[in-house]
């Protein structure tokens, strides 16, 4: 019972901190001070420390020796360049996949879309991002190029962090699943050019979605 209570406390603190970062109640670059956060959340330092370690493992927090833990601060240029590189690699992957994709694989991709549509409608972003990444990674794996899929996985991990930081899907009327359907339909026809264009349009929408969130005001709220 004690162990279960402890785990529940750690999970609660983790989700509260992650939500605060996502909604930008905790400013990018802010230091996560264990004592201060423990006092504000009404818990001991132990669950706060555990939550910070989880956020660091996810890439949202960067721990600097002898200084502390800080929310990451990616620049606009860094974010855009990462998405653009990802677009090029995914275009290569979808082109290869379109050449030999089977009916069973097309049905598998539709299954990913059905699941992500369900979690997106519930605004469950953690599950949505996982489903979204699985969809993109599966297309890369279907290309048959293991080196290519490994690089795409790395970039998916990175761009997911940016989406969490800027939380665009709560702020704009935009359903990524529609564009995923466009990608699958293009793959199903075996049209490499159409498939590549669908991927590029989709990733450009992600970039535009992040830009639509806007810049932070000077009186930005922090913990």
CSV table of N, CA and C in Angstrom, one decimal, residues 24 76-77 79-81 83-84 163 166 168 171-172 203-216:
chain,number,residue,atom,x,y,z
A,24,UNK,N,2.9,25.8,-20.8
A,24,UNK,CA,3.8,26.9,-20.6
A,24,UNK,C,3.5,27.8,-19.4
A,76,UNK,N,13.6,28.7,-32.5
A,76,UNK,CA,12.7,28.5,-33.6
A,76,UNK,C,13.4,27.8,-34.8
A,77,UNK,N,14.6,28.3,-35.1
A,77,UNK,CA,15.4,27.8,-36.2
A,77,UNK,C,15.7,26.3,-36.0
A,79,UNK,N,14.0,24.1,-34.3
A,79,UNK,CA,12.8,23.4,-34.5
A,79,UNK,C,12.4,23.2,-35.9
A,80,UNK,N,12.5,24.3,-36.7
A,80,UNK,CA,12.1,24.2,-38.1
A,80,UNK,C,13.1,23.3,-38.9
A,81,UNK,N,14.4,23.5,-38.6
A,81,UNK,CA,15.4,22.7,-39.3
A,81,UNK,C,15.2,21.2,-39.0
A,83,UNK,N,12.4,19.6,-38.2
A,83,UNK,CA,11.2,19.2,-39.0
A,83,UNK,C,11.6,19.0,-40.5
A,84,UNK,N,12.4,20.0,-41.0
A,84,UNK,CA,12.7,19.9,-42.4
A,84,UNK,C,13.6,18.7,-42.8
A,163,UNK,N,6.6,19.4,-30.0
A,163,UNK,CA,5.1,19.5,-30.0
A,163,UNK,C,4.6,19.5,-28.5
A,166,UNK,N,5.1,23.1,-27.2
A,166,UNK,CA,4.2,24.2,-27.7
A,166,UNK,C,2.8,23.8,-27.8
A,168,UNK,N,0.5,22.5,-29.8
A,168,UNK,CA,-0.3,23.2,-30.8
A,168,UNK,C,-1.7,22.7,-31.0
A,171,UNK,N,-4.7,24.4,-29.4
A,171,UNK,CA,-4.9,25.8,-29.7
A,171,UNK,C,-5.4,26.1,-31.2
A,172,UNK,N,-5.3,25.1,-32.0
A,172,UNK,CA,-5.8,25.3,-33.4
A,172,UNK,C,-6.7,24.2,-33.8
A,203,UNK,N,4.1,17.5,-42.9
A,203,UNK,CA,5.1,18.0,-42.0
A,203,UNK,C,5.1,19.5,-42.0
A,204,UNK,N,4.8,20.1,-43.2
A,204,UNK,CA,4.7,21.6,-43.2
A,204,UNK,C,3.6,22.1,-42.4
A,205,UNK,N,2.5,21.3,-42.3
A,205,UNK,CA,1.4,21.6,-41.4
A,205,UNK,C,1.8,21.6,-39.9
A,206,UNK,N,2.6,20.7,-39.6
A,206,UNK,CA,3.2,20.6,-38.2
A,206,UNK,C,4.0,21.9,-37.9
A,207,UNK,N,4.8,22.3,-38.8
A,207,UNK,CA,5.6,23.5,-38.6
A,207,UNK,C,4.7,24.7,-38.5
A,208,UNK,N,3.7,24.8,-39.4
A,208,UNK,CA,2.8,26.0,-39.4
A,208,UNK,C,2.0,26.0,-38.1
A,209,UNK,N,1.7,24.8,-37.6
A,209,UNK,CA,0.9,24.7,-36.4
A,209,UNK,C,1.7,25.2,-35.2
A,210,UNK,N,3.0,24.9,-35.2
A,210,UNK,CA,3.8,25.4,-34.1
A,210,UNK,C,4.0,26.9,-34.2
A,211,UNK,N,4.1,27.4,-35.4
A,211,UNK,CA,4.2,28.9,-35.6
A,211,UNK,C,2.9,29.6,-35.2
A,212,UNK,N,1.8,28.9,-35.4
A,212,UNK,CA,0.5,29.5,-35.1
A,212,UNK,C,0.3,29.7,-33.6
A,213,UNK,N,1.0,29.0,-32.8
A,213,UNK,CA,0.9,29.1,-31.3
A,213,UNK,C,1.3,30.5,-30.9
A,214,UNK,N,2.3,31.1,-31.6
A,214,UNK,CA,2.7,32.4,-31.3
A,214,UNK,C,3.8,32.6,-30.3
A,215,UNK,N,4.3,33.7,-30.2
A,215,UNK,CA,5.4,34.0,-29.2
A,215,UNK,C,4.8,34.2,-27.8
A,216,UNK,N,5.7,34.0,-26.8
A,216,UNK,CA,5.3,34.2,-25.5
A,216,UNK,C,5.3,35.7,-25.1
